[in-house]
mmCIF file of C-alpha atoms and ligand atoms in Angstrom:
data_model
loop_
_atom_site.group_PDB
_atom_site.id
_atom_site.type_symbol
_atom_site.label_atom_id
_atom_site.label_comp_id
_atom_site.label_asym_id
_atom_site.label_seq_id
_atom_site.Cartn_x
_atom_site.Cartn_y
_atom_site.Cartn_z
ATOM 1 C CA UNK A 189 -12.321 38.865 26.597
ATOM 2 C CA UNK A 190 -15.840 38.757 25.043
ATOM 3 C CA UNK A 191 -18.962 39.409 27.267
ATOM 4 C CA UNK A 192 -22.477 39.365 26.110
ATOM 5 C CA UNK A 193 -26.076 38.830 27.207
ATOM 6 C CA UNK A 194 -29.053 37.425 25.552
ATOM 7 C CA UNK A 195 -32.626 37.940 26.853
ATOM 8 C CA UNK A 196 -34.566 34.784 27.261
ATOM 9 C CA UNK A 197 -37.899 36.405 26.189
ATOM 10 C CA UNK A 198 -39.780 33.849 23.980
ATOM 11 C CA UNK A 199 -38.486 31.357 21.753
ATOM 12 C CA UNK A 200 -35.571 32.620 19.739
ATOM 13 C CA UNK A 201 -36.231 33.021 15.972
ATOM 14 C CA UNK A 202 -33.978 33.087 12.911
ATOM 15 C CA UNK A 203 -33.486 36.804 13.441
ATOM 16 C CA UNK A 204 -31.939 36.216 16.873
ATOM 17 C CA UNK A 205 -30.086 33.405 15.494
ATOM 18 C CA UNK A 206 -28.528 35.535 12.490
ATOM 19 C CA UNK A 207 -28.068 38.767 14.396
ATOM 20 C CA UNK A 208 -26.687 37.495 17.794
ATOM 21 C CA UNK A 209 -26.117 33.805 18.048
ATOM 22 C CA UNK A 210 -24.208 33.152 14.930
ATOM 23 C CA UNK A 211 -21.886 36.271 15.009
ATOM 24 C CA UNK A 212 -21.111 35.386 18.740
ATOM 25 C CA UNK A 213 -20.113 31.997 17.644
ATOM 26 C CA UNK A 214 -17.866 33.266 15.115
ATOM 27 C CA UNK A 215 -16.200 35.704 17.405
ATOM 28 C CA UNK A 216 -15.859 32.988 19.958
ATOM 29 C CA UNK A 217 -13.621 31.146 17.469
ATOM 30 C CA UNK A 218 -11.022 34.116 17.791
ATOM 31 C CA UNK A 219 -11.202 34.447 21.558
ATOM 32 C CA UNK A 220 -10.665 31.973 24.470
ATOM 33 C CA UNK A 221 -12.313 33.696 27.066
ATOM 34 C CA UNK A 222 -15.938 34.371 26.056
ATOM 35 C CA UNK A 223 -18.690 34.762 28.610
ATOM 36 C CA UNK A 224 -22.236 34.530 27.309
ATOM 37 C CA UNK A 225 -25.078 34.763 29.888
ATOM 38 C CA UNK A 226 -28.886 34.513 29.647
ATOM 39 C CA UNK A 227 -30.152 37.852 30.803
ATOM 40 C CA UNK A 228 -32.845 36.605 33.005
ATOM 41 C CA UNK A 229 -32.473 39.592 35.502
ATOM 42 C CA UNK A 230 -33.285 41.669 32.553
ATOM 43 C CA UNK A 231 -36.166 39.641 31.419
ATOM 44 C CA UNK A 232 -37.989 40.489 34.717
ATOM 45 C CA UNK A 233 -38.097 44.184 33.982
ATOM 46 C CA UNK A 234 -41.122 43.903 31.842
ATOM 47 C CA UNK A 235 -44.259 41.795 32.389
ATOM 48 C CA UNK A 236 -43.430 37.939 32.601
ATOM 49 C CA UNK A 237 -44.696 34.584 33.596
ATOM 50 C CA UNK A 238 -42.375 32.838 35.919
ATOM 51 C CA UNK A 239 -42.881 29.282 34.413
ATOM 52 C CA UNK A 240 -42.152 30.602 30.908
ATOM 53 C CA UNK A 241 -39.066 32.545 32.283
ATOM 54 C CA UNK A 242 -37.459 29.419 33.466
ATOM 55 C CA UNK A 243 -38.054 27.319 30.590
ATOM 56 C CA UNK A 244 -37.141 30.302 27.926
ATOM 57 C CA UNK A 245 -33.894 30.792 30.024
ATOM 58 C CA UNK A 246 -33.051 27.030 29.687
ATOM 59 C CA UNK A 247 -33.979 27.123 25.961
ATOM 60 C CA UNK A 248 -31.807 30.106 25.347
ATOM 61 C CA UNK A 249 -28.719 28.582 26.897
ATOM 62 C CA UNK A 250 -29.402 25.232 25.005
ATOM 63 C CA UNK A 251 -29.832 26.777 21.728
ATOM 64 C CA UNK A 252 -26.653 28.710 22.105
ATOM 65 C CA UNK A 253 -24.793 25.475 22.703
ATOM 66 C CA UNK A 254 -26.744 23.732 20.278
ATOM 67 C CA UNK A 255 -25.755 26.378 17.545
ATOM 68 C CA UNK A 256 -22.180 25.767 18.174
ATOM 69 C CA UNK A 257 -21.032 27.698 21.267
ATOM 70 C CA UNK A 258 -18.087 25.902 22.701
ATOM 71 C CA UNK A 259 -18.443 25.561 26.495
ATOM 72 C CA UNK A 260 -14.905 24.038 26.851
ATOM 73 C CA UNK A 261 -13.504 27.449 25.445
ATOM 74 C CA UNK A 262 -16.205 29.791 26.921
ATOM 75 C CA UNK A 263 -18.703 30.068 29.491
ATOM 76 C CA UNK A 264 -22.685 30.001 29.232
ATOM 77 C CA UNK A 265 -24.536 30.915 32.636
ATOM 78 C CA UNK A 266 -27.593 32.380 33.908
ATOM 79 C CA UNK A 267 -27.014 36.102 34.934
ATOM 80 C CA UNK A 268 -29.162 35.383 38.031
ATOM 81 C CA UNK A 269 -26.423 32.893 39.307
ATOM 82 C CA UNK A 270 -24.203 35.869 39.700
ATOM 83 C CA UNK A 271 -25.883 38.322 42.293
ATOM 84 C CA UNK A 272 -22.615 40.309 42.000
ATOM 85 C CA UNK A 273 -24.191 41.763 38.793
ATOM 86 C CA UNK A 274 -26.912 43.446 40.935
ATOM 87 C CA UNK A 275 -24.562 44.607 43.584
ATOM 88 C CA UNK A 276 -22.273 46.301 40.941
ATOM 89 C CA UNK A 277 -25.399 47.791 39.283
ATOM 90 C CA UNK A 278 -26.385 49.360 42.576
ATOM 91 C CA UNK A 279 -22.875 50.739 43.259
ATOM 92 C CA UNK A 280 -22.657 52.194 39.645
ATOM 93 C CA UNK A 281 -26.127 53.396 39.922
ATOM 94 C CA UNK A 282 -25.300 55.337 42.724
ATOM 95 C CA UNK A 283 -21.731 56.527 41.785
ATOM 96 C CA UNK A 284 -21.809 56.872 38.059
ATOM 97 C CA UNK A 285 -25.246 56.752 36.459
ATOM 98 C CA UNK A 286 -27.320 59.797 36.077
ATOM 99 C CA UNK A 287 -30.977 60.000 35.755
ATOM 100 C CA UNK A 288 -30.652 62.917 33.252
ATOM 101 C CA UNK A 289 -29.091 60.453 30.743
ATOM 102 C CA UNK A 290 -31.580 57.416 31.779
ATOM 103 C CA UNK A 291 -34.495 59.764 30.962
ATOM 104 C CA UNK A 292 -33.419 59.707 27.568
ATOM 105 C CA UNK A 293 -32.994 56.120 26.904
ATOM 106 C CA UNK A 294 -35.125 55.189 23.986
ATOM 107 C CA UNK A 295 -36.548 51.846 25.322
ATOM 108 C CA UNK A 296 -37.613 53.433 28.494
ATOM 109 C CA UNK A 297 -38.942 56.584 26.905
ATOM 110 C CA UNK A 298 -41.043 54.634 24.498
ATOM 111 C CA UNK A 299 -42.795 52.570 27.224
ATOM 112 C CA UNK A 300 -43.165 55.681 29.444
ATOM 113 C CA UNK A 301 -44.640 57.704 26.659
ATOM 114 C CA UNK A 302 -47.064 54.855 25.693
ATOM 115 C CA UNK A 303 -48.202 54.707 29.290
ATOM 116 C CA UNK A 304 -48.716 58.497 29.637
ATOM 117 C CA UNK A 305 -50.656 58.436 26.466
ATOM 118 C CA UNK A 306 -53.196 55.829 27.692
ATOM 119 C CA UNK A 307 -53.553 57.952 30.911
ATOM 120 C CA UNK A 308 -54.729 55.008 32.971
ATOM 121 C CA UNK A 309 -51.711 52.823 31.448
ATOM 122 C CA UNK A 310 -49.352 51.338 34.066
ATOM 123 C CA UNK A 311 -46.034 53.055 34.072
ATOM 124 C CA UNK A 312 -42.860 50.944 33.370
ATOM 125 C CA UNK A 313 -41.171 49.200 36.308
ATOM 126 C CA UNK A 314 -38.221 50.775 38.216
ATOM 127 C CA UNK A 315 -36.249 47.883 36.737
ATOM 128 C CA UNK A 316 -36.956 49.016 33.184
ATOM 129 C CA UNK A 317 -35.783 52.468 34.187
ATOM 130 C CA UNK A 318 -32.362 51.051 35.462
ATOM 131 C CA UNK A 319 -32.045 48.117 32.841
ATOM 132 C CA UNK A 320 -29.137 50.167 31.283
ATOM 133 C CA UNK A 321 -27.314 50.401 34.651
ATOM 134 C CA UNK A 322 -27.615 46.557 34.979
ATOM 135 C CA UNK A 323 -26.252 46.130 31.511
ATOM 136 C CA UNK A 324 -23.420 48.410 32.187
ATOM 137 C CA UNK A 325 -22.637 46.296 35.355
ATOM 138 C CA UNK A 326 -23.087 43.110 33.367
ATOM 139 C CA UNK A 327 -20.156 44.173 31.293
ATOM 140 C CA UNK A 328 -17.970 45.994 33.788
ATOM 141 C CA UNK A 329 -18.102 43.027 36.116
ATOM 142 C CA UNK A 330 -15.575 41.225 33.797
ATOM 143 C CA UNK A 331 -12.264 42.672 33.481
ATOM 144 C CA UNK A 332 -9.272 41.376 31.649
ATOM 145 C CA UNK A 333 -6.330 40.778 33.797
ATOM 146 C CA UNK A 334 -4.054 41.852 31.054
ATOM 147 C CA UNK A 335 -5.771 45.139 30.792
ATOM 148 C CA UNK A 336 -7.320 44.418 27.306
ATOM 149 C CA UNK A 337 -10.696 45.899 26.601
ATOM 150 C CA UNK A 338 -13.605 43.636 26.912
ATOM 151 C CA UNK A 339 -15.445 43.238 23.532
ATOM 152 C CA UNK A 340 -19.206 43.220 23.493
ATOM 153 C CA UNK A 341 -20.960 41.566 20.572
ATOM 154 C CA UNK A 342 -24.449 43.114 20.293
ATOM 155 C CA UNK A 343 -27.049 44.005 17.725
ATOM 156 C CA UNK A 344 -27.391 47.454 16.282
ATOM 157 C CA UNK A 345 -30.289 48.266 18.608
ATOM 158 C CA UNK A 346 -27.951 48.114 21.480
ATOM 159 C CA UNK A 347 -25.679 50.973 20.764
ATOM 160 C CA UNK A 348 -27.252 53.188 23.117
ATOM 161 C CA UNK A 349 -26.881 50.779 25.993
ATOM 162 C CA UNK A 350 -23.125 50.148 25.171
ATOM 163 C CA UNK A 351 -22.501 53.917 24.941
ATOM 164 C CA UNK A 352 -24.189 54.268 28.335
ATOM 165 C CA UNK A 353 -21.948 51.431 29.713
ATOM 166 C CA UNK A 354 -18.772 53.520 28.274
ATOM 167 C CA UNK A 355 -20.222 56.610 30.070
ATOM 168 C CA UNK A 356 -20.609 54.912 33.291
ATOM 169 C CA UNK A 357 -17.126 53.353 33.200
ATOM 170 C CA UNK A 358 -15.467 56.622 32.448
ATOM 171 C CA UNK A 359 -17.277 58.595 34.965
ATOM 172 C CA UNK A 360 -16.520 56.049 37.637
ATOM 173 C CA UNK A 361 -12.810 56.014 36.762
ATOM 174 C CA UNK A 362 -12.959 59.765 36.574
ATOM 175 C CA UNK A 363 -14.386 59.950 40.148
ATOM 176 C CA UNK A 364 -12.315 57.226 41.838
ATOM 177 C CA UNK A 365 -9.359 56.609 39.805
ATOM 178 C CA UNK A 366 -8.697 54.126 37.020
ATOM 179 C CA UNK A 367 -10.851 50.932 37.892
ATOM 180 C CA UNK A 368 -12.540 49.800 34.632
ATOM 181 C CA UNK A 369 -11.113 49.190 31.243
ATOM 182 C CA UNK A 370 -13.253 50.969 28.808
ATOM 183 C CA UNK A 371 -15.474 48.184 27.006
ATOM 184 C CA UNK A 372 -15.549 47.997 23.094
ATOM 185 C CA UNK A 373 -18.838 47.312 21.280
ATOM 186 C CA UNK A 374 -18.889 44.942 18.544
ATOM 187 C CA UNK A 375 -21.989 45.916 16.419
ATOM 188 C CA UNK A 376 -23.357 43.101 14.379
ATOM 189 C CA UNK A 377 -23.379 43.968 10.790
ATOM 190 C CA UNK A 378 -26.017 41.435 9.982
ATOM 191 C CA UNK A 379 -28.969 42.889 8.282
ATOM 192 C CA UNK A 380 -31.906 42.929 10.369
ATOM 193 C CA UNK A 381 -34.348 40.202 9.619
ATOM 194 C CA UNK A 382 -37.965 41.484 9.180
ATOM 195 C CA UNK A 383 -41.379 40.002 9.579
ATOM 196 C CA UNK A 384 -42.431 37.537 6.994
ATOM 197 C CA UNK A 385 -45.771 39.404 6.389
ATOM 198 C CA UNK A 386 -44.836 42.977 6.941
ATOM 199 C CA UNK A 387 -41.031 43.591 6.018
ATOM 200 C CA UNK A 388 -41.361 47.065 7.390
ATOM 201 C CA UNK A 389 -41.368 45.479 10.848
ATOM 202 C CA UNK A 390 -38.642 43.530 12.665
ATOM 203 C CA UNK A 391 -39.113 39.786 12.939
ATOM 204 C CA UNK A 392 -40.085 39.667 16.617
ATOM 205 C CA UNK A 393 -40.711 37.296 19.566
ATOM 206 C CA UNK A 394 -43.450 39.391 20.906
ATOM 207 C CA UNK A 395 -45.529 39.476 17.565
ATOM 208 C CA UNK A 396 -48.911 37.660 18.528
ATOM 209 C CA UNK A 397 -48.904 36.082 15.088
ATOM 210 C CA UNK A 398 -46.358 33.052 15.078
ATOM 211 C CA UNK A 399 -46.729 33.004 11.274
ATOM 212 C CA UNK A 400 -44.470 36.283 11.059
ATOM 213 C CA UNK A 401 -41.296 34.517 12.233
ATOM 214 C CA UNK A 402 -39.553 31.248 12.033
ATOM 215 C CA UNK A 403 -38.721 29.840 15.399
ATOM 216 C CA UNK A 404 -35.411 27.969 15.884
ATOM 217 C CA UNK A 405 -37.738 25.267 17.238
ATOM 218 C CA UNK A 406 -39.991 25.005 14.236
ATOM 219 C CA UNK A 407 -40.004 21.745 12.398
ATOM 220 C CA UNK A 408 -39.564 21.310 8.676
ATOM 221 C CA UNK A 409 -43.480 21.202 7.895
ATOM 222 C CA UNK A 410 -43.982 24.468 9.785
ATOM 223 C CA UNK A 411 -41.011 26.158 8.285
ATOM 224 C CA UNK A 412 -42.267 25.154 4.916
ATOM 225 C CA UNK A 413 -45.830 26.497 5.579
ATOM 226 C CA UNK A 414 -44.382 29.690 6.952
ATOM 227 C CA UNK A 415 -42.258 30.372 4.052
ATOM 228 C CA UNK A 416 -45.091 29.541 1.659
ATOM 229 C CA UNK A 417 -47.575 31.949 3.311
ATOM 230 C CA UNK A 418 -44.923 34.827 3.552
ATOM 231 C CA UNK A 419 -45.809 37.780 1.643
ATOM 232 C CA UNK A 420 -44.878 37.869 -1.972
ATOM 233 C CA UNK A 421 -45.654 39.652 -5.081
ATOM 234 C CA UNK A 422 -46.063 38.500 -8.589
ATOM 235 C CA UNK A 423 -43.164 40.207 -10.384
ATOM 236 C CA UNK A 424 -39.964 38.358 -11.390
ATOM 237 C CA UNK A 425 -36.943 38.593 -9.309
ATOM 238 C CA UNK A 426 -34.984 41.145 -10.895
ATOM 239 C CA UNK A 427 -31.180 41.060 -12.120
ATOM 240 C CA UNK A 428 -29.753 43.777 -10.147
ATOM 241 C CA UNK A 429 -30.001 45.038 -6.465
ATOM 242 C CA UNK A 430 -31.067 48.625 -7.503
ATOM 243 C CA UNK A 431 -34.078 47.121 -9.161
ATOM 244 C CA UNK A 432 -35.288 45.494 -6.099
ATOM 245 C CA UNK A 433 -36.281 49.059 -4.999
ATOM 246 C CA UNK A 434 -39.005 48.865 -2.212
ATOM 247 C CA UNK A 435 -39.885 45.312 -2.650
ATOM 248 C CA UNK A 436 -39.066 45.054 1.023
ATOM 249 C CA UNK A 437 -40.486 41.319 1.252
ATOM 250 C CA UNK A 438 -38.368 40.010 -1.505
ATOM 251 C CA UNK A 439 -35.174 41.954 -0.001
ATOM 252 C CA UNK A 440 -35.918 40.192 3.445
ATOM 253 C CA UNK A 441 -36.306 36.670 1.915
ATOM 254 C CA UNK A 442 -33.131 37.238 -0.122
ATOM 255 C CA UNK A 443 -31.334 38.454 2.924
ATOM 256 C CA UNK A 444 -32.382 35.244 4.915
ATOM 257 C CA UNK A 445 -31.304 33.023 1.934
ATOM 258 C CA UNK A 446 -27.948 34.556 1.784
ATOM 259 C CA UNK A 447 -27.408 34.495 5.393
ATOM 260 C CA UNK A 448 -28.045 30.628 5.751
ATOM 261 C CA UNK A 449 -26.507 29.543 2.512
ATOM 262 C CA UNK A 450 -23.322 31.791 3.535
ATOM 263 C CA UNK A 451 -23.679 33.922 0.287
ATOM 264 C CA UNK A 452 -23.618 37.759 0.073
ATOM 265 C CA UNK A 453 -26.764 39.431 -0.849
ATOM 266 C CA UNK A 454 -25.649 39.996 -4.510
ATOM 267 C CA UNK A 455 -24.889 36.330 -4.892
ATOM 268 C CA UNK A 456 -28.310 35.387 -3.135
ATOM 269 C CA UNK A 457 -29.908 37.662 -5.821
ATOM 270 C CA UNK A 458 -27.981 36.130 -8.661
ATOM 271 C CA UNK A 459 -29.241 32.698 -7.580
ATOM 272 C CA UNK A 460 -32.939 33.652 -8.106
ATOM 273 C CA UNK A 461 -32.633 36.442 -10.878
ATOM 274 C CA UNK A 462 -35.385 36.085 -13.420
ATOM 275 C CA UNK A 463 -37.216 33.509 -11.521
ATOM 276 C CA UNK A 464 -40.427 33.992 -9.485
ATOM 277 C CA UNK A 465 -40.962 33.764 -5.680
ATOM 278 C CA UNK A 466 -41.787 29.908 -6.011
ATOM 279 C CA UNK A 467 -38.207 28.845 -6.390
ATOM 280 C CA UNK A 468 -36.876 31.193 -3.921
ATOM 281 C CA UNK A 469 -39.234 30.012 -1.262
ATOM 282 C CA UNK A 470 -38.451 26.359 -1.883
ATOM 283 C CA UNK A 471 -34.699 26.897 -1.665
ATOM 284 C CA UNK A 472 -35.077 28.980 1.269
ATOM 285 C CA UNK A 473 -37.215 26.445 3.029
ATOM 286 C CA UNK A 474 -34.566 23.759 2.202
ATOM 287 C CA UNK A 475 -31.580 25.696 3.350
ATOM 288 C CA UNK A 476 -33.221 26.731 6.667
ATOM 289 C CA UNK A 477 -34.366 23.208 7.366
ATOM 290 C CA UNK A 478 -30.916 21.718 6.645
ATOM 291 C CA UNK A 479 -29.085 24.223 9.004
ATOM 292 C CA UNK A 480 -31.676 24.236 11.716
ATOM 293 C CA UNK A 481 -32.276 20.485 11.858
ATOM 294 C CA UNK A 482 -28.796 19.585 13.472
ATOM 295 C CA UNK A 483 -29.224 22.532 15.898
ATOM 296 C CA UNK A 484 -32.685 21.172 16.778
ATOM 297 C CA UNK A 485 -31.540 17.598 17.427
ATOM 298 C CA UNK A 486 -28.761 18.829 19.611
ATOM 299 C CA UNK A 487 -31.188 21.163 21.400
ATOM 300 C CA UNK A 488 -33.619 18.387 22.352
ATOM 301 C CA UNK A 489 -30.723 16.123 23.667
ATOM 302 C CA UNK A 490 -29.178 19.261 25.804
ATOM 303 C CA UNK A 491 -32.429 20.285 27.543
ATOM 304 C CA UNK A 492 -32.669 16.947 29.123
ATOM 305 C CA UNK A 493 -28.842 16.348 29.634
ATOM 306 C CA UNK A 494 -27.780 16.701 33.294
ATOM 307 C CA UNK A 495 -24.236 17.336 31.863
ATOM 308 C CA UNK A 496 -25.503 20.327 30.319
ATOM 309 C CA UNK A 497 -26.890 21.636 33.482
ATOM 310 C CA UNK A 498 -23.566 20.839 35.171
ATOM 311 C CA UNK A 499 -21.733 22.936 32.561
ATOM 312 C CA UNK A 500 -24.037 26.042 33.134
ATOM 313 C CA UNK A 501 -23.072 25.704 36.973
ATOM 314 C CA UNK A 502 -19.430 25.377 35.971
ATOM 315 C CA UNK A 503 -19.916 28.470 33.725
ATOM 316 C CA UNK A 504 -21.470 30.558 36.474
ATOM 317 C CA UNK A 505 -18.810 29.448 38.869
ATOM 318 C CA UNK A 506 -16.027 30.754 36.601
ATOM 319 C CA UNK A 507 -18.013 33.754 35.582
ATOM 320 C CA UNK A 508 -18.960 34.461 39.377
ATOM 321 C CA UNK A 509 -15.097 34.336 40.430
ATOM 322 C CA UNK A 510 -14.334 37.146 37.976
ATOM 323 C CA UNK A 511 -17.437 39.042 38.958
ATOM 324 C CA UNK A 512 -16.518 38.719 42.629
ATOM 325 C CA UNK A 513 -12.972 39.947 42.165
ATOM 326 C CA UNK A 514 -14.171 43.043 40.532
ATOM 327 C CA UNK A 515 -16.780 43.716 42.857
ATOM 328 C CA UNK A 516 -14.611 43.213 45.757
ATOM 329 C CA UNK A 517 -12.193 45.718 44.091
ATOM 330 C CA UNK A 518 -14.797 48.295 43.643
ATOM 331 C CA UNK A 519 -16.185 47.858 47.189
ATOM 332 C CA UNK A 520 -12.704 48.513 48.451
ATOM 333 C CA UNK A 521 -12.182 51.586 46.266
ATOM 334 C CA UNK A 522 -15.522 53.268 47.404
ATOM 335 C CA UNK A 523 -14.886 52.340 51.150
ATOM 336 C CA UNK A 524 -17.804 49.565 51.653
ATOM 337 C CA UNK A 525 -17.349 46.818 54.165
ATOM 338 C CA UNK A 526 -14.745 44.358 53.350
ATOM 339 C CA UNK A 527 -16.411 41.267 54.918
ATOM 340 C CA UNK A 528 -18.914 40.375 52.115
ATOM 341 C CA UNK A 529 -16.253 39.284 49.609
ATOM 342 C CA UNK A 530 -15.192 36.608 52.178
ATOM 343 C CA UNK A 531 -18.573 35.178 52.642
ATOM 344 C CA UNK A 532 -18.630 35.044 48.802
ATOM 345 C CA UNK A 533 -15.694 32.882 48.684
ATOM 346 C CA UNK A 534 -17.437 30.544 51.016
ATOM 347 C CA UNK A 535 -20.373 30.617 48.754
ATOM 348 C CA UNK A 536 -18.453 29.068 45.866
ATOM 349 C CA UNK A 537 -16.784 26.594 48.159
ATOM 350 C CA UNK A 538 -19.950 25.413 49.376
ATOM 351 C CA UNK A 539 -21.369 25.154 45.875
ATOM 352 C CA UNK A 540 -18.467 23.326 44.416
ATOM 353 C CA UNK A 541 -18.700 19.753 45.975
ATOM 354 C CA UNK A 542 -22.291 19.666 44.798
ATOM 355 C CA UNK A 543 -21.162 20.007 41.184
ATOM 356 C CA UNK A 544 -19.439 16.551 41.220
ATOM 357 C CA UNK A 545 -22.382 14.578 42.611
HETATM 358 N N1 LIG B 1810 -29.852 44.337 26.340
HETATM 359 C C1 LIG B 1810 -29.461 43.203 25.580
HETATM 360 C C2 LIG B 1810 -30.563 43.065 24.503
HETATM 361 O O1 LIG B 1810 -31.641 43.186 24.806
HETATM 362 C C3 LIG B 1810 -29.053 41.897 26.420
HETATM 363 C C4 LIG B 1810 -28.187 42.246 27.559
HETATM 364 C C5 LIG B 1810 -28.250 42.497 28.740
HETATM 365 C C6 LIG B 1810 -26.591 42.503 27.302
HETATM 366 N N2 LIG B 1810 -26.932 42.657 29.385
HETATM 367 C C7 LIG B 1810 -25.883 42.565 28.337
HETATM 368 C C8 LIG B 1810 -25.993 42.437 25.888
HETATM 369 C C9 LIG B 1810 -24.693 42.733 28.457
HETATM 370 C C10 LIG B 1810 -24.496 42.740 26.019
HETATM 371 C C11 LIG B 1810 -24.016 42.906 27.187
HETATM 372 O O2 LIG B 1810 -30.188 42.430 23.452
#
C-alpha cells in the first residue's frame, strides 16, 4: 500500500510536479493500492483564505489525475472527507506523541522563532504545533491487511515528519501491543527545483513574485517569458559537470530540462555543452510546454466534470472504510466507547445512494 498527502497551498509548480506528483505516479504503476489525498486539514494550520483553500484543493486533485494518476487503480480524495484522520491524531497525540519531540520539529521551530524575534509577532497555531501528529495519523490510518508496511512517498524535506510518524507507531505499539505496521518512507531522489531568479532558494508557491516559478497552469507564452527572464550568465555551457561549479542557475535549468526530457543530468549537459543560455532556454520552453499542455487540457476538463467529483467521493469512501477500521481497532485497544464505529458505518451507508444520482 502507498499513502501520501499533498498540501493544497497555492497553484502547484513544476517543482511540485517533478518532486511529488511524477514520482507518485511512477510508484503507483507498481502498486494497486495507492491512497493520495489533498491535505486540506494541514493547509489550515497556517494562515489561509477559505475560497482559495477550496479551489486549490480541487485544483491539486485535478492536477494529480490530469498528470496521470490512475483513479481506477488508486484513490484520490480530500483528507477532510475522512474525520478519522483527526480522531486518530487526537488519540496518537495523547498516547504516543510527546511535546519534547514536537518542540524540536523544524517547521514549528522556525515559525516560533520568527514570532519570538518580532516580539509583537503572532505565535503559530496549535494546529501547526501538532501538524506532525496529524501527519502520523494520516499514514497510520491505512494498514495493509497482509501486514506489509505502507510506503510513503515524500520530498526530502519531509524526513523529519516521517521519522516522527515511525516513532509514534513504535511507541503506541510498545505501550498497547502490536497495532501499527511501521511505515516505510520513500524519499524522492528528484533534485530540488530552485527559483528561476535566485537558484539558492527553492522554487516556491509562496514567493510573492510569480516569475520565480513555472506554475503547472501557466500557458505557453507565460512559460516562454519566464524562462527568457530567468537568471543566466554570459559564459558558455561547459563540457563537464565539474566545470559547472557554482553556476547554480545553470545547474537548475539543466536539471529542469533533464527531468522533463527524461535525461540524466549528464545527458542534459551534453545536449547544450559549448552553447550559450539561448538554445538551452529555447529547448527548455519547448519541452516543458510539450509535457504540460496535455496535462493542462485534461485539467480544464476535469475541474468541470461531475464524474471527477464523483470519483473523489468514491475515493473518500474507499479510504474512509480503511481509516474507520483502523480507528475502531485503536478505540477498542485503548478502551474508548465502541458505539461510534457503528454510527460511522451508517455515515457511509447514508452517503452511498447519493453517489449514484
Ligand atoms: N506534510 C506533507 C508536505 O507538506 C503533506 C502531508 C500531509 C503528507 N500528510 C501526509 C505526506 C501524509 C505524506 C503522508 O509535503
